[in-house]
Short mmCIF file of C-alpha atoms and ligand atoms in Angstrom, two decimals:
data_model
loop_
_atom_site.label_atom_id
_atom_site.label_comp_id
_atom_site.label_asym_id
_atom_site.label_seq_id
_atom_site.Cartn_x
_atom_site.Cartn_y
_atom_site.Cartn_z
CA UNK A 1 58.81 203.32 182.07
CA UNK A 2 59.84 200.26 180.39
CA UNK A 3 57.14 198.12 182.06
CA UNK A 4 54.69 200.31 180.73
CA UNK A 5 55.58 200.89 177.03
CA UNK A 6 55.55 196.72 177.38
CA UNK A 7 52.36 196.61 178.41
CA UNK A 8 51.29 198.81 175.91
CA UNK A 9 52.08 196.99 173.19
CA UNK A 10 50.63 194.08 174.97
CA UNK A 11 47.54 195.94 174.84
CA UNK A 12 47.80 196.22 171.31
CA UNK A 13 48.90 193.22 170.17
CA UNK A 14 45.63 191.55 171.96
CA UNK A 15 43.56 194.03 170.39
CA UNK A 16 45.06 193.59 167.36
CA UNK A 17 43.94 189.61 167.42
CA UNK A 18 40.49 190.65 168.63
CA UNK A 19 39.93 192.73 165.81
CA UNK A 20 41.60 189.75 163.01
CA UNK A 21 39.39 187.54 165.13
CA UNK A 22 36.23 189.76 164.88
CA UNK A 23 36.75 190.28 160.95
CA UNK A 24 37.46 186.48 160.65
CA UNK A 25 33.89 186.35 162.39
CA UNK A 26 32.43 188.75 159.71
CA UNK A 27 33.89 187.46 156.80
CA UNK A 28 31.34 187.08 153.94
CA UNK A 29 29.98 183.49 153.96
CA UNK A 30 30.42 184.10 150.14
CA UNK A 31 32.35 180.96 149.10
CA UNK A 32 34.81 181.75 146.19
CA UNK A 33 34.24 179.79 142.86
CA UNK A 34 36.91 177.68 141.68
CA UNK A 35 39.22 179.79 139.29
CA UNK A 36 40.97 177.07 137.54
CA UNK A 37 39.54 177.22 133.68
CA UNK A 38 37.59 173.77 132.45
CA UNK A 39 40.05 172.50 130.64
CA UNK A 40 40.13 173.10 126.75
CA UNK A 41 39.98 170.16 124.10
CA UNK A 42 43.90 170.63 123.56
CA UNK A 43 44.27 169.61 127.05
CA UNK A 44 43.05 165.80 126.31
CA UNK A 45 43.09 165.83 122.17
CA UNK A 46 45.70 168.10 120.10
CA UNK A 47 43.31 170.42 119.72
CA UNK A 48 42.43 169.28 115.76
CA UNK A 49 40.56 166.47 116.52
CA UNK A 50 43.04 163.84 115.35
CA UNK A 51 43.59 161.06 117.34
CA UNK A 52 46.17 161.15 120.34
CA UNK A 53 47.12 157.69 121.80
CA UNK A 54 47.57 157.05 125.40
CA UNK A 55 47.56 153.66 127.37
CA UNK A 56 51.49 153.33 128.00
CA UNK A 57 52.78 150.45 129.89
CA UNK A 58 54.89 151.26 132.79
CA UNK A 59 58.39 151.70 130.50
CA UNK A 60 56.14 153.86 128.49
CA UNK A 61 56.06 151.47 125.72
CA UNK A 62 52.79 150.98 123.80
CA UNK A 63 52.23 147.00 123.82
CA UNK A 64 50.35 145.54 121.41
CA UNK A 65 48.99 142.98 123.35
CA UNK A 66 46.05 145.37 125.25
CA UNK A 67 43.01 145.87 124.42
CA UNK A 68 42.65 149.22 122.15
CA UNK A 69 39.80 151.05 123.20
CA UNK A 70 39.24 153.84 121.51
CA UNK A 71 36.95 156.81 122.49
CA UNK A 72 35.36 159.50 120.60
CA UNK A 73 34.24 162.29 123.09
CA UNK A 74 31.60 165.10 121.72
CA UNK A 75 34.39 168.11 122.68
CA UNK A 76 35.05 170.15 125.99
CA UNK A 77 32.54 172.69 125.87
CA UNK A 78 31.63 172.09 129.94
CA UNK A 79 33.02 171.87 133.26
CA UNK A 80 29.97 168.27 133.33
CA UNK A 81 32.41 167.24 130.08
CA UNK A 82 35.88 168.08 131.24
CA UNK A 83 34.74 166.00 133.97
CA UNK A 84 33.31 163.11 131.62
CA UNK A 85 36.93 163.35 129.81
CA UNK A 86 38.86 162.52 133.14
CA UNK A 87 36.83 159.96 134.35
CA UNK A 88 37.60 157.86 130.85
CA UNK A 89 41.41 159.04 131.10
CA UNK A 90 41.66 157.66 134.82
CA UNK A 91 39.82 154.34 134.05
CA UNK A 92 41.13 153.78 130.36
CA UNK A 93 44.85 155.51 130.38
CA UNK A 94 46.10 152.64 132.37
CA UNK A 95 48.82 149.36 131.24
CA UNK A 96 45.78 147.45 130.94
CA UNK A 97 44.77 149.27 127.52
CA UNK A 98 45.65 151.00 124.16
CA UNK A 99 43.51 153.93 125.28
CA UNK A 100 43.46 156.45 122.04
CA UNK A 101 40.78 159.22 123.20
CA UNK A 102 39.44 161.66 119.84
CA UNK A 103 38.32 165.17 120.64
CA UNK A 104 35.27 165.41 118.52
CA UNK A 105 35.56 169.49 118.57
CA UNK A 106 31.83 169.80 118.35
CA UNK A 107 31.63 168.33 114.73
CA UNK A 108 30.28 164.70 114.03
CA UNK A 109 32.80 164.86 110.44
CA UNK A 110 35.69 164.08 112.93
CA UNK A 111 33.70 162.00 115.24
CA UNK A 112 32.84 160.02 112.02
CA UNK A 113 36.12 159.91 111.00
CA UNK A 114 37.48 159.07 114.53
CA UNK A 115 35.35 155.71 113.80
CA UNK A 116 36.50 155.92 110.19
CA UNK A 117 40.49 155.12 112.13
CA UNK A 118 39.39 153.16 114.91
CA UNK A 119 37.87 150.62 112.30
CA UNK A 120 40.32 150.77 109.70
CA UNK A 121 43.18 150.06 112.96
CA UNK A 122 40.82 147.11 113.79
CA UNK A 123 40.07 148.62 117.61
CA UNK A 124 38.91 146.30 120.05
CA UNK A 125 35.93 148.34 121.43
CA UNK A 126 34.96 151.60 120.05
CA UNK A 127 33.01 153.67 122.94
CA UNK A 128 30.91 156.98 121.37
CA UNK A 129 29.55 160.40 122.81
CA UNK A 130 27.52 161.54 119.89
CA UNK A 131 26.99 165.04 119.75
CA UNK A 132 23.56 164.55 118.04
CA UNK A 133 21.45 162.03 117.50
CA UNK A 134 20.97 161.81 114.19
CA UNK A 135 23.46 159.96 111.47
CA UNK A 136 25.27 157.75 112.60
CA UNK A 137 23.47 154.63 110.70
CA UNK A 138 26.39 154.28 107.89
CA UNK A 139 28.86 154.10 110.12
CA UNK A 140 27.49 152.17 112.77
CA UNK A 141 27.21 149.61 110.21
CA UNK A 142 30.69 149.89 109.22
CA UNK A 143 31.44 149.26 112.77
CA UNK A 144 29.48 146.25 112.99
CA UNK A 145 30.72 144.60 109.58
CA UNK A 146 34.19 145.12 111.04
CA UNK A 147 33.09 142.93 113.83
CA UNK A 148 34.08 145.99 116.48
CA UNK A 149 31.81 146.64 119.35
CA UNK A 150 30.26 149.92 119.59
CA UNK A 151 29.20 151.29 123.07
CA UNK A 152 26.88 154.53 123.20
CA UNK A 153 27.42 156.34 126.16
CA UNK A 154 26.36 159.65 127.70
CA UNK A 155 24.12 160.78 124.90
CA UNK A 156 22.24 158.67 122.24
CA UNK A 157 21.80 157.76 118.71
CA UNK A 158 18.53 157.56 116.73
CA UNK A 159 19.94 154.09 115.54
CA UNK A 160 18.00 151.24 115.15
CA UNK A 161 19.84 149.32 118.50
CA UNK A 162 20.62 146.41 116.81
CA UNK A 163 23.46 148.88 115.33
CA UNK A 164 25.39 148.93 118.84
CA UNK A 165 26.22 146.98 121.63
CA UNK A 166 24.70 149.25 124.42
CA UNK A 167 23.85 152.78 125.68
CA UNK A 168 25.07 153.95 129.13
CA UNK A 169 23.93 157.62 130.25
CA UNK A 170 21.28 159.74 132.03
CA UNK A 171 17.70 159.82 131.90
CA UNK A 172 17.35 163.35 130.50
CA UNK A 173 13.16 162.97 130.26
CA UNK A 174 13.46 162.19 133.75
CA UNK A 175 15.83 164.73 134.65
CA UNK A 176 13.29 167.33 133.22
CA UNK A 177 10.89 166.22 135.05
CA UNK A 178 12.36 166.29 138.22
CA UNK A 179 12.85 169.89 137.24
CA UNK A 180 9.31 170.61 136.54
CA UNK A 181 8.23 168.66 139.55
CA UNK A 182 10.91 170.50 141.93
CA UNK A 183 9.57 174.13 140.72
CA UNK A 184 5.37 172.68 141.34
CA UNK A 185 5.89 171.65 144.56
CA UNK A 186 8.30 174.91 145.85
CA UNK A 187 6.15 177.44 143.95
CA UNK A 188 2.93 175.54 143.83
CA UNK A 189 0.35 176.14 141.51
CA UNK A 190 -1.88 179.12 142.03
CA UNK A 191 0.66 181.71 141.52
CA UNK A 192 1.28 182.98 138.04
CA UNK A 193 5.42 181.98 137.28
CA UNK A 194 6.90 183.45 134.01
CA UNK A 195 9.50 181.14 132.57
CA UNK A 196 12.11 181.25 129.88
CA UNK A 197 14.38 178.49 129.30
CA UNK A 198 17.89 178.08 128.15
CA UNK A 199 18.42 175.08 126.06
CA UNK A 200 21.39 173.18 125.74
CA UNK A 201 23.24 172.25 121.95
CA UNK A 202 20.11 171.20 119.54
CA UNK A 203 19.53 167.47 119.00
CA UNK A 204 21.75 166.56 121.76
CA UNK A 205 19.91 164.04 123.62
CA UNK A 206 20.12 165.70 126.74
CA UNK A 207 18.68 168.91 125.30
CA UNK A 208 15.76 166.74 124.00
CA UNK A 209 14.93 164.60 127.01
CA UNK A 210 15.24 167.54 129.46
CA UNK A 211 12.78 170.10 127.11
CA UNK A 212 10.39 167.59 126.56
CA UNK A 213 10.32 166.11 130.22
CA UNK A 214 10.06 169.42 131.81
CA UNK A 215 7.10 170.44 129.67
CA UNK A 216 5.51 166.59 130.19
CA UNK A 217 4.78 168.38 134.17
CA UNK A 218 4.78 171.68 133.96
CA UNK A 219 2.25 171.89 130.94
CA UNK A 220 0.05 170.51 133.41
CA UNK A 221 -0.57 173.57 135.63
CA UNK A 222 -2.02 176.98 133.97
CA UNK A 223 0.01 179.11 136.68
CA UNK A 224 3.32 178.50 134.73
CA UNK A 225 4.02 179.80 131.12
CA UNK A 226 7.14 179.27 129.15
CA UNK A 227 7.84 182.61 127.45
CA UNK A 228 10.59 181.25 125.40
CA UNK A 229 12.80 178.22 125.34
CA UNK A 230 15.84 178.65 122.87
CA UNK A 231 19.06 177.35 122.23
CA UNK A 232 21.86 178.21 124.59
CA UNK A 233 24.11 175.18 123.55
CA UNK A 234 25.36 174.56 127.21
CA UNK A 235 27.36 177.44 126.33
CA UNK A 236 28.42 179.92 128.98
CA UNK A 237 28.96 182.74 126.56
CA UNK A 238 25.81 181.88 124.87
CA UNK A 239 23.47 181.67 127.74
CA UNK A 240 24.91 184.81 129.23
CA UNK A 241 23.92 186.70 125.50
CA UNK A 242 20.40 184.46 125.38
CA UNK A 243 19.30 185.47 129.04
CA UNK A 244 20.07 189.36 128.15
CA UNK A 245 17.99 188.77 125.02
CA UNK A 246 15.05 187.35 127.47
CA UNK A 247 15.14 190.15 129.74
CA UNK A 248 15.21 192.71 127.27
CA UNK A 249 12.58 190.94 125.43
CA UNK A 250 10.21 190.12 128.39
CA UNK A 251 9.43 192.87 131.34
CA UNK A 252 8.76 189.84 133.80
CA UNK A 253 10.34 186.61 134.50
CA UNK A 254 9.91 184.67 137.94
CA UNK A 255 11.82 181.45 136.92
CA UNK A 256 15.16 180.67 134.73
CA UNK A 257 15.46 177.50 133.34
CA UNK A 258 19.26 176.65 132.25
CA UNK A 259 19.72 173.19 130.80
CA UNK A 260 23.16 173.26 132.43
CA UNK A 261 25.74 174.76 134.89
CA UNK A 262 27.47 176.39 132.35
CA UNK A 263 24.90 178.45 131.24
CA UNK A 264 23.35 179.16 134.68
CA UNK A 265 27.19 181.10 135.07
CA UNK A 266 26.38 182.95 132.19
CA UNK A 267 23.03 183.87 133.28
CA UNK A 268 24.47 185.23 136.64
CA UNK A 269 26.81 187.10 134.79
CA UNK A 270 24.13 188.61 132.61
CA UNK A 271 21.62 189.27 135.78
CA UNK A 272 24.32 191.17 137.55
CA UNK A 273 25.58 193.43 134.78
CA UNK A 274 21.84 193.99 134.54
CA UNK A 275 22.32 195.54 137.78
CA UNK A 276 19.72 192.98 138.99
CA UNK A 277 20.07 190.31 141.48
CA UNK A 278 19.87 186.00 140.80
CA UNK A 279 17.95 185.75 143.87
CA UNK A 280 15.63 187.71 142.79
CA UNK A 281 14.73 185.04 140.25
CA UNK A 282 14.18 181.09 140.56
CA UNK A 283 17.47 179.62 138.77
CA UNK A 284 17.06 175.74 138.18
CA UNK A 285 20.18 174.19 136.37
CA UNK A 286 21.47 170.87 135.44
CA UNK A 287 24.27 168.74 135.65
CA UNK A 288 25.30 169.51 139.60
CA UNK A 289 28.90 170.83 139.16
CA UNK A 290 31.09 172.42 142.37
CA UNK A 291 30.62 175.45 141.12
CA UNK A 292 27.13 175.63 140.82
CA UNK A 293 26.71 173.84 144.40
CA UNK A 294 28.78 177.25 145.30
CA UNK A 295 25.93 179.44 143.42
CA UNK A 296 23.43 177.61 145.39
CA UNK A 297 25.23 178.76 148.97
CA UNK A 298 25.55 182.16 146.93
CA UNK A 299 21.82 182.13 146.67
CA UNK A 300 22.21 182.64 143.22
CA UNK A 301 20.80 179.14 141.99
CA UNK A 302 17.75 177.45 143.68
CA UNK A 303 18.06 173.73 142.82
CA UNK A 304 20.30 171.46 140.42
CA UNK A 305 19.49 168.55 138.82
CA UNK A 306 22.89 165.94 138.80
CA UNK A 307 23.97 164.74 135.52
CA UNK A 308 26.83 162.23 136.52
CA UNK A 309 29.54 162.28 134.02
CA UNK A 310 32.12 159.67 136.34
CA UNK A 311 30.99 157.17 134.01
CA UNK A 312 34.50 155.51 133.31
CA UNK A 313 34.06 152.66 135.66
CA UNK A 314 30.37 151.73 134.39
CA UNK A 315 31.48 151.34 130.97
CA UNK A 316 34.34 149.56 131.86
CA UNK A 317 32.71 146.96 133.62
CA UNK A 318 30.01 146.55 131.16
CA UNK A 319 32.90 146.86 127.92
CA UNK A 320 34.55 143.55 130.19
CA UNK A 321 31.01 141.72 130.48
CA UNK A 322 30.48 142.25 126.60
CA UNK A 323 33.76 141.06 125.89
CA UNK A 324 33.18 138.06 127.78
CA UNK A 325 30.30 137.46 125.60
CA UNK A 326 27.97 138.06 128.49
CA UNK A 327 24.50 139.55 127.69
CA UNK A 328 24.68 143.73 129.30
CA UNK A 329 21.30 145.53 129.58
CA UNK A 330 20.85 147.75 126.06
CA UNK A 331 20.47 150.72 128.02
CA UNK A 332 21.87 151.52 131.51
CA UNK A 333 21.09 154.46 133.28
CA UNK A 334 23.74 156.34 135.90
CA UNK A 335 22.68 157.00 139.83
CA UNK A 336 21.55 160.81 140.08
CA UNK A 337 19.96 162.67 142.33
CA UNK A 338 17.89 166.48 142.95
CA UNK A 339 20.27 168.68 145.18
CA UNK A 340 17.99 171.42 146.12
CA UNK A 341 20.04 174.76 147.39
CA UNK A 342 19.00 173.66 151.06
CA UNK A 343 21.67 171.02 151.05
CA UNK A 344 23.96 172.83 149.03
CA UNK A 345 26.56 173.53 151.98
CA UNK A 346 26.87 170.16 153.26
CA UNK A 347 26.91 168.37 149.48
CA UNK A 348 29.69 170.69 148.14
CA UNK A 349 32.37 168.89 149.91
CA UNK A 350 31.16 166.23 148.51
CA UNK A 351 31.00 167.18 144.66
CA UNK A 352 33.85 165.39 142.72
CA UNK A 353 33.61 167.36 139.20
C1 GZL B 1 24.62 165.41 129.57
C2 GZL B 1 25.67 165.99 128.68
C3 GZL B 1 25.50 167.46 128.59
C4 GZL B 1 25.71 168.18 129.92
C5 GZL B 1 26.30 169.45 129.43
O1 GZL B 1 24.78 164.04 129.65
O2 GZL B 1 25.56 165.43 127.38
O3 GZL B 1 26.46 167.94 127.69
O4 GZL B 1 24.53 168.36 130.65
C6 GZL B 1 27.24 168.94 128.36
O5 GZL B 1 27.01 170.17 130.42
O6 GZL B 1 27.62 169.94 127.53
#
């Protein structure tokens, strides 16, 4: 009797593994998103914008004897910045420098008066993410009268260039282009593709570069028309309210066109409470975040353009060659690449923001 009840639950127990086996097997290939939040502006700044020094030496004394570097960083409004943020921290935070790091909070009053401190505590290098491109001459100046090197980086200034030391970023014209060209030569150009876009925070340089490259190609074919193209400002929130506006405003769009990953969440957010699928749409976002390479093995996003923000190194070795009075190139342009959603599942691993 005993033998039998034994093998009985033999029997089950191997059935049992079978059947977690078997469900392993048919798990959803859905891959999970990350669920840690970007991190918000009080995670690197206080929060206000003031200034909040780092660059200890090892018995956590500030020496005075580094170089103080100070940074002034547009705010945190994207995973693509978060990541930005931690790639200065990890290559400025260090014995080496007086690293002081100003959360502009999305207003260029406190990134002007970020520079306002840096000069007046006679900085070493000054290093600059403008929000927008437009006014920064006055202080720029000020800078330069002060005899303190300013390095652009990530977006740019409509300043003459004789007002700072050098620019180090993307090529956003390009990287609108390689949009454009992507969408041609997957949905060719015979049949008619609707298109709205979702813009990213106006006058930001890479809103301008990527609107106005992406029309430089695809105003070239009369199969594609741009319905609308309106300011999202590489806001989640935002796009998700902007593409509900689109689809209640237009009965048929083929292609979505988010100026970055952010938004293209938003958009899939909006496109399934809309009791719609992404797939059933063309979804081409910037900036080539984990997250979205995830929405690309979803088969929610079709391509994304990379928009490297692990620019901490770069800047450091060209702040060093300027400081060595060597001569740097006035504008310097990151590696980036055009991950279509084909590739997706072997890049991911890859993906370091
Ligand atoms: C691009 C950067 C943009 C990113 C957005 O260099 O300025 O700002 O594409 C971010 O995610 O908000």
């Amino acid at each position: 009797m005993k033998k039998k009840i034994s093998l009985l639950f033999l029997a089950i127990f191997i059935v049992g593994i079978m059947v977690g086996c078997g469900s392993n097997e048919s798990m959803s290939k859905k891959v999970e998103l990350r669920d840690e939040p970007v991190k918000s502006s009080s995670d690197y700044g206080n929060g206000t914008g003031n200034i909040s020094s780092g660059g200890t030496n090892k018995d956590n004394n500030t020496t005075s004897d580094t170089l103080k570097v100070g940074f002034i960083q547009t705010a945190n409004e994207s995973g693509w910045r978060a990541a930005h943020t931690q790639s200065m921290k990890d290559t400025f935070d260090t014995d080496e420098y007086t690293y002081t790091f100003v959360d502009g909070q999305g207003d260029q009053a406190v990134q002007i008066a970020g520079m306002e401190r840096f000069i007046k505590e006679a900085y070493d290098v000054i290093i600059l993410d403008p929000i927008v491109e437009e006014g920064w001459d006055d202080i720029l100046k000020k800078a330069q009268n002060a005899d303190i090197p300013v390095i652009v980086v990530d977006r740019m200034v409509s300043s003459d260039s004789s007002l700072y030391s050098c620019w180090i970023g993307s090529d956003f014209e390009k990287e609108g282009k390689d949009a454009a060209q992507w969408l041609v030569d997957n949905k060719g150009t015979t049949e008619a593709q609707n298109i709205v876009i979702l813009e990213g925070t106006k006058g930001a340089s890479a809103q301008l570069g990527r609107t106005s490259g992406f029309d430089a190609v695809i105003s070239q074919y009369d199969n594609y028309t741009v319905l609308a193209s309106e300011d999202g400002d590489f806001d989640k929130a935002k796009g998700k309210e902007l593409m509900k506006n689109y689809m209640g405003r237009f009965d048929k769009i083929d292609v979505i066109v988010t100026q970055n990953d952010n938004m293209a969440y938003g958009v899939i957010e909006a496109i399934n409470e809309a009791g719609k699928k992404p797939s059933d749409y063309t979804i081409i976002s910037f900036d080539g975040e984990a997250n979205a390479f995830k929405e690309m093995i979803n088969g929610n996003i079709a391509v994304d353009i990379e928009c490297n923000p692990l620019q901490g190194p770069t800047i450091e070795a060209v702040m060093k060659k300027l400081l060595a009075g060597e001569t740097v190139e006035k504008k310097l342009y990151m590696e980036e690449g055009v991950y279509p959603a084909s590739v997706a599942a072997q890049e991911v691993a890859n993906r370091k923001y």
